[in-house]
GROMACS .gro file of C-alpha atoms in nm:
model
  430
    1MET     CA    1   5.918  23.005   0.595
    2LEU     CA    2   5.749  22.868   0.292
    3ARG     CA    3   5.731  23.183   0.138
    4SER     CA    4   6.080  23.258   0.198
    5LEU     CA    5   6.145  22.932   0.009
    6TYR     CA    6   5.903  23.045  -0.284
    7THR     CA    7   6.056  23.391  -0.299
    8ALA     CA    8   6.409  23.237  -0.315
    9LEU     CA    9   6.303  23.005  -0.595
   10LEU     CA   10   6.146  23.260  -0.788
   11TYR     CA   11   6.527  23.459  -0.791
   12VAL     CA   12   6.640  23.189  -0.918
   13PHE     CA   13   6.417  23.143  -1.195
   14ALA     CA   14   6.318  23.496  -1.253
   15PRO     CA   15   6.635  23.544  -1.437
   16MET     CA   16   6.574  23.269  -1.680
   17ALA     CA   17   6.203  23.391  -1.741
   18LEU     CA   18   6.316  23.733  -1.842
   19ALA     CA   19   6.567  23.608  -2.084
   20GLY     CA   20   6.333  23.348  -2.223
   21THR     CA   21   6.110  23.643  -2.277
   22ALA     CA   22   6.367  23.848  -2.436
   23LEU     CA   23   6.465  23.559  -2.670
   24ARG     CA   24   6.072  23.494  -2.767
   25GLY     CA   25   6.114  23.890  -2.874
   26LEU     CA   26   6.360  23.737  -3.141
   27ARG     CA   27   6.052  23.614  -3.297
   28ASP     CA   28   5.758  23.816  -3.178
   29PRO     CA   29   5.876  24.174  -3.161
   30ALA     CA   30   5.632  24.274  -2.893
   31TYR     CA   31   5.783  24.044  -2.619
   32ARG     CA   32   6.070  24.284  -2.624
   33ASP     CA   33   5.893  24.577  -2.539
   34ARG     CA   34   5.861  24.721  -2.200
   35LEU     CA   35   6.077  24.454  -2.042
   36SER     CA   36   6.161  24.644  -1.747
   37GLU     CA   37   5.795  24.653  -1.631
   38ARG     CA   38   5.839  24.258  -1.564
   39LEU     CA   39   6.029  24.385  -1.272
   40GLY     CA   40   5.792  24.619  -1.196
   41PHE     CA   41   5.953  24.969  -1.359
   42THR     CA   42   5.604  25.058  -1.509
   43ASN     CA   43   5.545  25.395  -1.658
   44ALA     CA   44   5.155  25.349  -1.589
   45VAL     CA   45   5.212  25.601  -1.286
   46ALA     CA   46   4.867  25.688  -1.091
   47PRO     CA   47   4.760  26.041  -1.181
   48ALA     CA   48   4.904  26.330  -0.937
   49SER     CA   49   4.554  26.439  -0.863
   50ALA     CA   50   4.348  26.255  -0.575
   51GLN     CA   51   4.165  26.044  -0.824
   52ARG     CA   52   4.154  25.702  -0.687
   53ARG     CA   53   4.252  25.410  -0.936
   54ILE     CA   54   4.093  25.081  -0.977
   55TRP     CA   55   4.354  24.811  -1.149
   56ILE     CA   56   4.215  24.504  -1.350
   57HIS     CA   57   4.454  24.198  -1.394
   58ALA     CA   58   4.377  23.964  -1.689
   59VAL     CA   59   4.622  23.759  -1.771
   60SER     CA   60   4.596  23.703  -2.147
   61VAL     CA   61   4.350  23.735  -2.457
   62GLY     CA   62   4.083  23.516  -2.295
   63GLU     CA   63   4.065  23.700  -1.968
   64VAL     CA   64   4.083  24.040  -2.115
   65GLN     CA   65   3.756  23.929  -2.320
   66ALA     CA   66   3.607  23.758  -2.017
   67ALA     CA   67   3.686  24.076  -1.807
   68ALA     CA   68   3.513  24.320  -2.079
   69PRO     CA   69   3.188  24.361  -1.933
   70LEU     CA   70   3.299  24.430  -1.609
   71VAL     CA   71   3.577  24.683  -1.734
   72ARG     CA   72   3.277  24.866  -1.919
   73ALA     CA   73   3.053  24.848  -1.607
   74LEU     CA   74   3.336  24.992  -1.410
   75LEU     CA   75   3.401  25.314  -1.662
   76LYS     CA   76   3.053  25.378  -1.657
   77LYS     CA   77   2.966  25.396  -1.280
   78TYR     CA   78   3.331  25.544  -1.197
   79PRO     CA   79   3.393  25.800  -1.430
   80GLN     CA   80   3.572  25.985  -1.194
   81HIS     CA   81   3.829  25.707  -1.130
   82SER     CA   82   4.127  25.639  -1.336
   83PHE     CA   83   4.220  25.275  -1.443
   84LEU     CA   84   4.468  25.044  -1.508
   85VAL     CA   85   4.470  24.697  -1.683
   86THR     CA   86   4.733  24.475  -1.648
   87THR     CA   87   4.830  24.169  -1.838
   88ALA     CA   88   5.085  23.906  -1.883
   89THR     CA   89   5.109  23.881  -2.254
   90PRO     CA   90   5.162  24.110  -2.566
   91THR     CA   91   4.850  23.973  -2.744
   92GLY     CA   92   4.664  24.056  -2.403
   93ALA     CA   93   4.778  24.413  -2.421
   94GLN     CA   94   4.645  24.406  -2.790
   95ARG     CA   95   4.326  24.286  -2.683
   96VAL     CA   96   4.309  24.565  -2.413
   97ARG     CA   97   4.368  24.832  -2.663
   98ALA     CA   98   4.148  24.679  -2.943
   99LEU     CA   99   3.835  24.688  -2.664
  100PHE     CA  100   3.876  24.978  -2.446
  101GLY     CA  101   4.117  25.224  -2.645
  102ASP     CA  102   4.165  25.532  -2.497
  103SER     CA  103   3.888  25.480  -2.219
  104VAL     CA  104   4.141  25.290  -2.016
  105ALA     CA  105   4.410  25.547  -1.937
  106ALA     CA  106   4.688  25.307  -1.889
  107HIS     CA  107   4.808  24.954  -1.942
  108ALA     CA  108   5.088  24.775  -1.798
  109TYR     CA  109   5.218  24.432  -1.767
  110LEU     CA  110   5.207  24.227  -1.421
  111PRO     CA  111   5.577  24.211  -1.269
  112TYR     CA  112   5.722  23.891  -1.169
  113ASP     CA  113   5.610  23.812  -0.819
  114LEU     CA  114   5.910  23.914  -0.664
  115PRO     CA  115   5.904  24.115  -0.354
  116GLY     CA  116   6.104  24.430  -0.504
  117ALA     CA  117   5.913  24.425  -0.840
  118VAL     CA  118   5.602  24.408  -0.668
  119ARG     CA  119   5.699  24.703  -0.432
  120ARG     CA  120   5.783  24.916  -0.754
  121PHE     CA  121   5.504  24.831  -0.934
  122LEU     CA  122   5.268  24.941  -0.632
  123ASN     CA  123   5.452  25.238  -0.573
  124ARG     CA  124   5.390  25.395  -0.902
  125VAL     CA  125   5.012  25.265  -0.990
  126ARG     CA  126   4.871  25.312  -0.614
  127PRO     CA  127   4.560  25.115  -0.660
  128SER     CA  128   4.242  25.185  -0.429
  129LEU     CA  129   4.128  24.842  -0.533
  130ALA     CA  130   4.274  24.539  -0.729
  131ILE     CA  131   4.043  24.315  -0.931
  132VAL     CA  132   4.211  23.994  -1.030
  133MET     CA  133   4.042  23.796  -1.330
  134GLU     CA  134   3.931  23.425  -1.278
  135ARG     CA  135   4.245  23.225  -1.142
  136GLU     CA  136   4.585  23.421  -1.087
  137ILE     CA  137   4.722  23.363  -0.713
  138TRP     CA  138   5.041  23.545  -0.649
  139PRO     CA  139   5.168  23.530  -0.277
  140ASN     CA  140   5.427  23.818  -0.253
  141LEU     CA  141   5.181  24.055  -0.463
  142PHE     CA  142   4.876  23.958  -0.264
  143GLY     CA  143   5.066  23.978   0.025
  144GLU     CA  144   5.208  24.341  -0.035
  145CYS     CA  145   4.820  24.417  -0.110
  146LYS     CA  146   4.740  24.286   0.239
  147HIS     CA  147   5.045  24.494   0.380
  148ARG     CA  148   4.925  24.806   0.200
  149ARG     CA  149   4.540  24.757   0.301
  150ILE     CA  150   4.445  24.746  -0.044
  151PRO     CA  151   4.147  24.545  -0.121
  152LEU     CA  152   4.169  24.270  -0.360
  153LEU     CA  153   3.858  24.077  -0.516
  154LEU     CA  154   3.903  23.779  -0.732
  155ALA     CA  155   3.624  23.822  -0.996
  156SER     CA  156   3.467  23.529  -1.168
  157ALA     CA  157   3.706  23.283  -1.007
  158ARG     CA  158   3.758  22.953  -1.099
  159ILE     CA  159   4.001  22.694  -0.967
  160SER     CA  160   3.973  22.303  -1.120
  161GLU     CA  161   3.996  22.020  -0.868
  162ARG     CA  162   4.332  21.932  -1.013
  163SER     CA  163   4.499  22.269  -0.947
  164ALA     CA  164   4.342  22.295  -0.585
  165ALA     CA  165   4.495  21.961  -0.521
  166ARG     CA  166   4.807  22.094  -0.638
  167HIS     CA  167   4.770  22.431  -0.426
  168ARG     CA  168   4.655  22.189  -0.117
  169ASN     CA  169   5.016  22.065  -0.107
  170PHE     CA  170   5.124  22.412  -0.038
  171ALA     CA  171   4.863  22.532   0.183
  172ALA     CA  172   5.036  22.748   0.417
  173LEU     CA  173   5.176  22.960   0.114
  174PHE     CA  174   4.837  23.017  -0.022
  175SER     CA  175   4.612  23.022   0.293
  176GLU     CA  176   4.832  23.338   0.378
  177ALA     CA  177   4.781  23.475   0.019
  178LEU     CA  178   4.391  23.425   0.029
  179SER     CA  179   4.377  23.562   0.392
  180GLY     CA  180   4.251  23.929   0.490
  181ASN     CA  181   4.210  24.149   0.238
  182VAL     CA  182   4.124  23.882  -0.064
  183ILE     CA  183   3.714  23.838  -0.152
  184VAL     CA  184   3.693  23.551  -0.340
  185ALA     CA  185   3.411  23.591  -0.590
  186ALA     CA  186   3.352  23.243  -0.753
  187GLN     CA  187   3.190  23.093  -1.023
  188THR     CA  188   3.038  22.809  -0.884
  189ALA     CA  189   2.970  22.630  -0.571
  190HIS     CA  190   3.245  22.404  -0.623
  191ASP     CA  191   3.484  22.654  -0.718
  192ALA     CA  192   3.429  22.866  -0.380
  193ASP     CA  193   3.467  22.536  -0.203
  194ARG     CA  194   3.792  22.452  -0.376
  195TYR     CA  195   3.934  22.827  -0.263
  196ARG     CA  196   3.820  22.780   0.090
  197ALA     CA  197   3.993  22.440   0.084
  198ILE     CA  198   4.326  22.600  -0.005
  199GLY     CA  199   4.262  22.901   0.281
  200ALA     CA  200   4.036  23.147   0.138
  201ARG     CA  201   3.836  23.350   0.426
  202HIS     CA  202   3.585  23.538   0.215
  203ALA     CA  203   3.446  23.330  -0.072
  204LEU     CA  204   3.096  23.335  -0.218
  205VAL     CA  205   2.954  23.236  -0.563
  206THR     CA  206   2.851  23.522  -0.797
  207GLY     CA  207   2.841  23.344  -1.089
  208ASN     CA  208   3.058  23.373  -1.430
  209VAL     CA  209   3.089  23.695  -1.588
  210LYS     CA  210   3.120  23.523  -1.913
  211PHE     CA  211   2.749  23.478  -1.933
  212ASP     CA  212   2.729  23.889  -1.929
  213ILE     CA  213   2.885  23.904  -2.259
  214GLU     CA  214   2.759  24.176  -2.469
  215THR     CA  215   2.576  24.079  -2.798
  216PRO     CA  216   2.811  24.267  -3.006
  217LEU     CA  217   2.601  24.435  -3.267
  218ALA     CA  218   2.862  24.585  -3.481
  219ALA     CA  219   3.034  24.216  -3.565
  220ARG     CA  220   2.696  24.068  -3.600
  221GLU     CA  221   2.652  24.362  -3.881
  222ALA     CA  222   3.008  24.311  -4.009
  223GLY     CA  223   2.930  23.945  -4.037
  224GLU     CA  224   2.618  23.983  -4.221
  225GLN     CA  225   2.742  24.204  -4.471
  226LEU     CA  226   3.086  23.964  -4.529
  227ARG     CA  227   2.855  23.681  -4.565
  228LEU     CA  228   2.634  23.878  -4.841
  229THR     CA  229   2.942  24.019  -5.013
  230GLN     CA  230   3.211  23.703  -4.991
  231LEU     CA  231   3.061  23.402  -4.881
  232ALA     CA  232   2.705  23.386  -4.997
  233ASN     CA  233   2.565  23.051  -5.110
  234ARG     CA  234   2.834  22.836  -4.953
  235PRO     CA  235   2.784  22.653  -4.623
  236VAL     CA  236   3.038  22.785  -4.398
  237TRP     CA  237   3.226  22.684  -4.070
  238VAL     CA  238   3.428  22.832  -3.822
  239ALA     CA  239   3.729  22.671  -3.652
  240GLY     CA  240   3.796  22.944  -3.382
  241SER     CA  241   4.092  23.014  -3.137
  242THR     CA  242   4.278  22.683  -3.266
  243HIS     CA  243   4.599  22.538  -3.177
  244ASP     CA  244   4.912  22.335  -3.348
  245GLY     CA  245   4.802  21.977  -3.346
  246GLU     CA  246   4.427  22.079  -3.378
  247GLU     CA  247   4.466  22.267  -3.709
  248GLN     CA  248   4.577  21.953  -3.817
  249GLN     CA  249   4.255  21.739  -3.753
  250VAL     CA  250   4.047  22.050  -3.853
  251LEU     CA  251   4.179  22.049  -4.187
  252ALA     CA  252   4.123  21.683  -4.226
  253ALA     CA  253   3.766  21.720  -4.150
  254HIS     CA  254   3.721  21.985  -4.384
  255ARG     CA  255   3.855  21.758  -4.653
  256LEU     CA  256   3.612  21.495  -4.557
  257VAL     CA  257   3.351  21.777  -4.534
  258MET     CA  258   3.471  21.891  -4.919
  259ALA     CA  259   3.451  21.534  -5.053
  260GLN     CA  260   3.077  21.584  -5.028
  261ARG     CA  261   3.025  21.951  -5.016
  262PRO     CA  262   3.296  22.068  -5.260
  263ASP     CA  263   3.153  22.398  -5.199
  264ALA     CA  264   3.215  22.410  -4.819
  265LEU     CA  265   3.460  22.693  -4.680
  266LEU     CA  266   3.644  22.678  -4.364
  267VAL     CA  267   3.730  22.997  -4.194
  268LEU     CA  268   4.045  22.906  -3.965
  269VAL     CA  269   4.088  23.129  -3.670
  270PRO     CA  270   4.459  23.057  -3.477
  271ARG     CA  271   4.456  23.140  -3.130
  272HIS     CA  272   4.774  23.319  -3.093
  273PRO     CA  273   4.921  23.594  -3.342
  274ASN     CA  274   5.301  23.433  -3.318
  275ARG     CA  275   5.165  23.143  -3.522
  276PHE     CA  276   5.035  23.315  -3.803
  277ASP     CA  277   5.323  23.284  -4.049
  278ALA     CA  278   5.372  22.937  -3.936
  279VAL     CA  279   5.014  22.826  -4.050
  280ARG     CA  280   5.007  23.019  -4.351
  281SER     CA  281   5.347  22.838  -4.454
  282TRP     CA  282   5.170  22.500  -4.344
  283LEU     CA  283   4.868  22.563  -4.561
  284LYS     CA  284   5.095  22.631  -4.862
  285ALA     CA  285   5.285  22.299  -4.802
  286GLU     CA  286   4.953  22.131  -4.775
  287GLN     CA  287   4.877  22.263  -5.112
  288ILE     CA  288   4.539  22.424  -5.004
  289ASN     CA  289   4.396  22.698  -5.177
  290PHE     CA  290   4.383  22.952  -4.919
  291ALA     CA  291   4.300  23.317  -4.871
  292ALA     CA  292   4.473  23.523  -4.592
  293ARG     CA  293   4.253  23.788  -4.427
  294SER     CA  294   4.580  24.002  -4.363
  295ARG     CA  295   4.634  24.054  -4.724
  296ASN     CA  296   4.289  24.130  -4.781
  297ASP     CA  297   4.258  23.823  -5.017
  298SER     CA  298   3.913  23.794  -5.181
  299VAL     CA  299   3.733  23.479  -5.122
  300THR     CA  300   3.681  23.327  -5.462
  301VAL     CA  301   3.495  23.005  -5.560
  302GLU     CA  302   3.809  22.802  -5.574
  303THR     CA  303   3.910  22.922  -5.201
  304SER     CA  304   3.847  22.644  -4.973
  305VAL     CA  305   4.002  22.806  -4.663
  306LEU     CA  306   4.004  23.158  -4.538
  307LEU     CA  307   4.260  23.203  -4.260
  308VAL     CA  308   4.186  23.484  -4.048
  309ASP     CA  309   4.538  23.591  -3.935
  310THR     CA  310   4.456  23.904  -3.791
  311LEU     CA  311   4.331  24.003  -3.449
  312GLY     CA  312   3.971  24.107  -3.286
  313GLU     CA  313   3.781  23.944  -3.580
  314LEU     CA  314   3.670  23.613  -3.471
  315MET     CA  315   3.322  23.673  -3.339
  316THR     CA  316   3.250  23.849  -3.674
  317PHE     CA  317   3.339  23.539  -3.832
  318TYR     CA  318   3.105  23.368  -3.610
  319ALA     CA  319   2.818  23.581  -3.717
  320ALA     CA  320   2.914  23.533  -4.076
  321ALA     CA  321   2.914  23.123  -4.034
  322ASP     CA  322   2.659  22.849  -4.040
  323ILE     CA  323   2.855  22.644  -3.762
  324ALA     CA  324   3.145  22.706  -3.494
  325PHE     CA  325   3.399  22.472  -3.360
  326VAL     CA  326   3.587  22.594  -3.059
  327GLY     CA  327   3.924  22.531  -3.052
  328GLY     CA  328   4.151  22.415  -2.761
  329SER     CA  329   3.952  22.129  -2.692
  330LEU     CA  330   4.066  21.849  -2.933
  331ILE     CA  331   4.402  21.853  -2.763
  332ALA     CA  332   4.450  21.794  -2.416
  333THR     CA  333   4.665  22.062  -2.321
  334VAL     CA  334   4.483  22.356  -2.341
  335GLY     CA  335   4.134  22.294  -2.182
  336GLY     CA  336   3.909  22.471  -2.442
  337HIS     CA  337   3.808  22.845  -2.512
  338ASN     CA  338   3.522  23.070  -2.477
  339LEU     CA  339   3.212  22.865  -2.593
  340LEU     CA  340   2.982  23.177  -2.523
  341GLU     CA  341   3.091  23.384  -2.806
  342PRO     CA  342   2.929  23.171  -3.090
  343ALA     CA  343   2.645  23.101  -2.854
  344VAL     CA  344   2.555  23.494  -2.816
  345LEU     CA  345   2.543  23.481  -3.194
  346GLU     CA  346   2.285  23.175  -3.191
  347ARG     CA  347   2.532  22.951  -3.365
  348PRO     CA  348   2.554  22.575  -3.282
  349VAL     CA  349   2.872  22.509  -3.121
  350LEU     CA  350   3.089  22.189  -3.178
  351VAL     CA  351   3.346  22.084  -2.911
  352GLY     CA  352   3.633  21.855  -2.848
  353PRO     CA  353   3.655  21.676  -2.523
  354HIS     CA  354   3.882  21.884  -2.344
  355ASN     CA  355   3.727  22.172  -2.176
  356PHE     CA  356   3.890  22.208  -1.807
  357ASN     CA  357   3.890  22.581  -1.836
  358ALA     CA  358   3.540  22.610  -1.819
  359PRO     CA  359   3.370  22.260  -1.763
  360ASP     CA  360   3.046  22.368  -1.641
  361ILE     CA  361   2.959  22.596  -1.929
  362ALA     CA  362   3.048  22.286  -2.171
  363GLN     CA  363   2.837  22.075  -1.977
  364LEU     CA  364   2.539  22.269  -1.975
  365MET     CA  365   2.548  22.337  -2.319
  366LEU     CA  366   2.622  21.977  -2.394
  367ASP     CA  367   2.338  21.851  -2.180
  368ARG     CA  368   2.131  22.119  -2.316
  369GLY     CA  369   2.170  22.031  -2.676
  370ALA     CA  370   2.306  22.372  -2.748
  371ALA     CA  371   2.687  22.197  -2.835
  372ARG     CA  372   2.778  21.888  -2.968
  373GLN     CA  373   3.085  21.697  -2.884
  374VAL     CA  374   3.357  21.540  -3.133
  375THR     CA  375   3.677  21.360  -3.057
  376SER     CA  376   3.807  21.314  -3.434
  377ALA     CA  377   3.837  21.490  -3.749
  378GLU     CA  378   3.571  21.193  -3.878
  379GLN     CA  379   3.362  21.283  -3.592
  380LEU     CA  380   3.388  21.647  -3.686
  381ALA     CA  381   3.326  21.629  -4.030
  382ALA     CA  382   3.034  21.381  -3.962
  383VAL     CA  383   2.849  21.619  -3.778
  384ILE     CA  384   2.934  21.926  -3.995
  385LEU     CA  385   2.774  21.712  -4.280
  386GLU     CA  386   2.458  21.662  -4.043
  387LEU     CA  387   2.420  21.992  -3.958
  388TYR     CA  388   2.474  22.131  -4.313
  389THR     CA  389   2.178  21.904  -4.468
  390ASN     CA  390   1.963  21.983  -4.124
  391PRO     CA  391   1.907  22.381  -4.127
  392SER     CA  392   1.638  22.331  -3.874
  393THR     CA  393   1.872  22.154  -3.634
  394ARG     CA  394   2.128  22.437  -3.648
  395ALA     CA  395   1.881  22.682  -3.559
  396GLU     CA  396   1.751  22.465  -3.260
  397MET     CA  397   2.109  22.445  -3.162
  398GLY     CA  398   2.174  22.810  -3.185
  399ALA     CA  399   1.866  22.920  -3.038
  400LYS     CA  400   1.932  22.685  -2.722
  401ALA     CA  401   2.269  22.837  -2.696
  402SER     CA  402   2.171  23.181  -2.704
  403ALA     CA  403   1.890  23.089  -2.406
  404ILE     CA  404   2.197  22.973  -2.202
  405VAL     CA  405   2.334  23.277  -2.197
  406ALA     CA  406   2.011  23.477  -2.132
  407GLU     CA  407   1.902  23.268  -1.839
  408ASN     CA  408   2.261  23.268  -1.643
  409ARG     CA  409   2.338  23.673  -1.718
  410GLY     CA  410   2.362  23.865  -1.372
  411ALA     CA  411   2.695  23.753  -1.232
  412LEU     CA  412   2.812  24.112  -1.332
  413ASN     CA  413   2.563  24.271  -1.123
  414ARG     CA  414   2.648  24.080  -0.811
  415VAL     CA  415   3.025  24.155  -0.868
  416MET     CA  416   2.948  24.525  -0.892
  417ASP     CA  417   2.746  24.511  -0.563
  418LEU     CA  418   3.071  24.370  -0.412
  419ILE     CA  419   3.306  24.641  -0.529
  420GLU     CA  420   3.099  24.936  -0.436
  421PRO     CA  421   3.170  24.882  -0.026
  422LEU     CA  422   3.528  24.782  -0.106
  423LEU     CA  423   3.608  25.131  -0.267
  424GLN     CA  424   3.405  25.302   0.016
  425ALA     CA  425   3.569  25.117   0.250
  426PRO     CA  426   3.874  24.922   0.189
  427SER     CA  427   3.994  24.903   0.519
  428GLN     CA  428   3.721  24.701   0.643
  429ILE     CA  429   3.830  24.376   0.540
  430THR     CA  430   3.947  24.170   0.797
   0.00000   0.00000   0.00000
């Protein structure tokens, strides 16, 4: 009954969502591409051969990045299989192409959770195994996978207490979705308990595959070269994955830093490409002397901000910098982004107070002294100035951050151990 009501509401709102995506395409043409895939009409058809297919869903850029170690491990272990990666956003699709190129044979957009769209999608892609990253639960999609006896693994699964409470209000709907063929490989014991509370029958703790982030040697080398050629002898800090409402605080902090260190350089990396033009215009209005990465502008002694308005270069600039601030954390609505990216590069990490996307990682890094929390532009500036004057403290924080990553690796192997029997005997989950 509850699932029927859920589906009826989707039929009401799906046309609005499709229209909204089309309208968004007026500003960002990527959103106009492949609109039919939102209704299950994907061109990512499974090969005609007997080759089996592994399907991985990662909703957007962050989840694609988190899935990268798992996808690479699967490609290496199962070269005889074909692979499909789905996302919900064009930026996620772009990240799939940037990370995996032709090694992943197909990309598609996940369809809306309408019964017909889901059936069309599965008829075309015909997966032997579905892997969903982190926290996506779609009752009709999961139900159709169960009907077709397609095993489904929630990898590196997480759910906040607030989200779990909302899900418990619709316990019958989510209990049905998470029963039978679904295995929840949770990040923490708390996550596993919350999934069980909303109906998961098979929930176990495997850890967070984000800790299995690969040391990006190419990014490290590119960052070191960039530092030598353009950023030498300057104090450099990165504000990575920033959002509207946060960039204003970051720039205010940078102005306070420059009052004492006029040679300081801020590398500003907005999270979403569709905001690049707006951020460029805003910096002009603020009368900031900035260089735009997309235009290959040179960074001169007069440049105070380097705007990275390109995709896929955040790790390079973390490697080139002295200090990393990780965005999405100074505003209450986003929940923070990946602290492990600068950590694996041995950079001291600064972060705002809002980290509900990965609270355990944030708390661990704060408790261990690998990260410092700031709540305002003034605090951010003060900590940056403190770290600039204490190179040994920067090095100590960076070493602690890298050690945390090293100590918590292993989730990838535990998830891979779950995948092998699912591919061998997918019908045995009950």
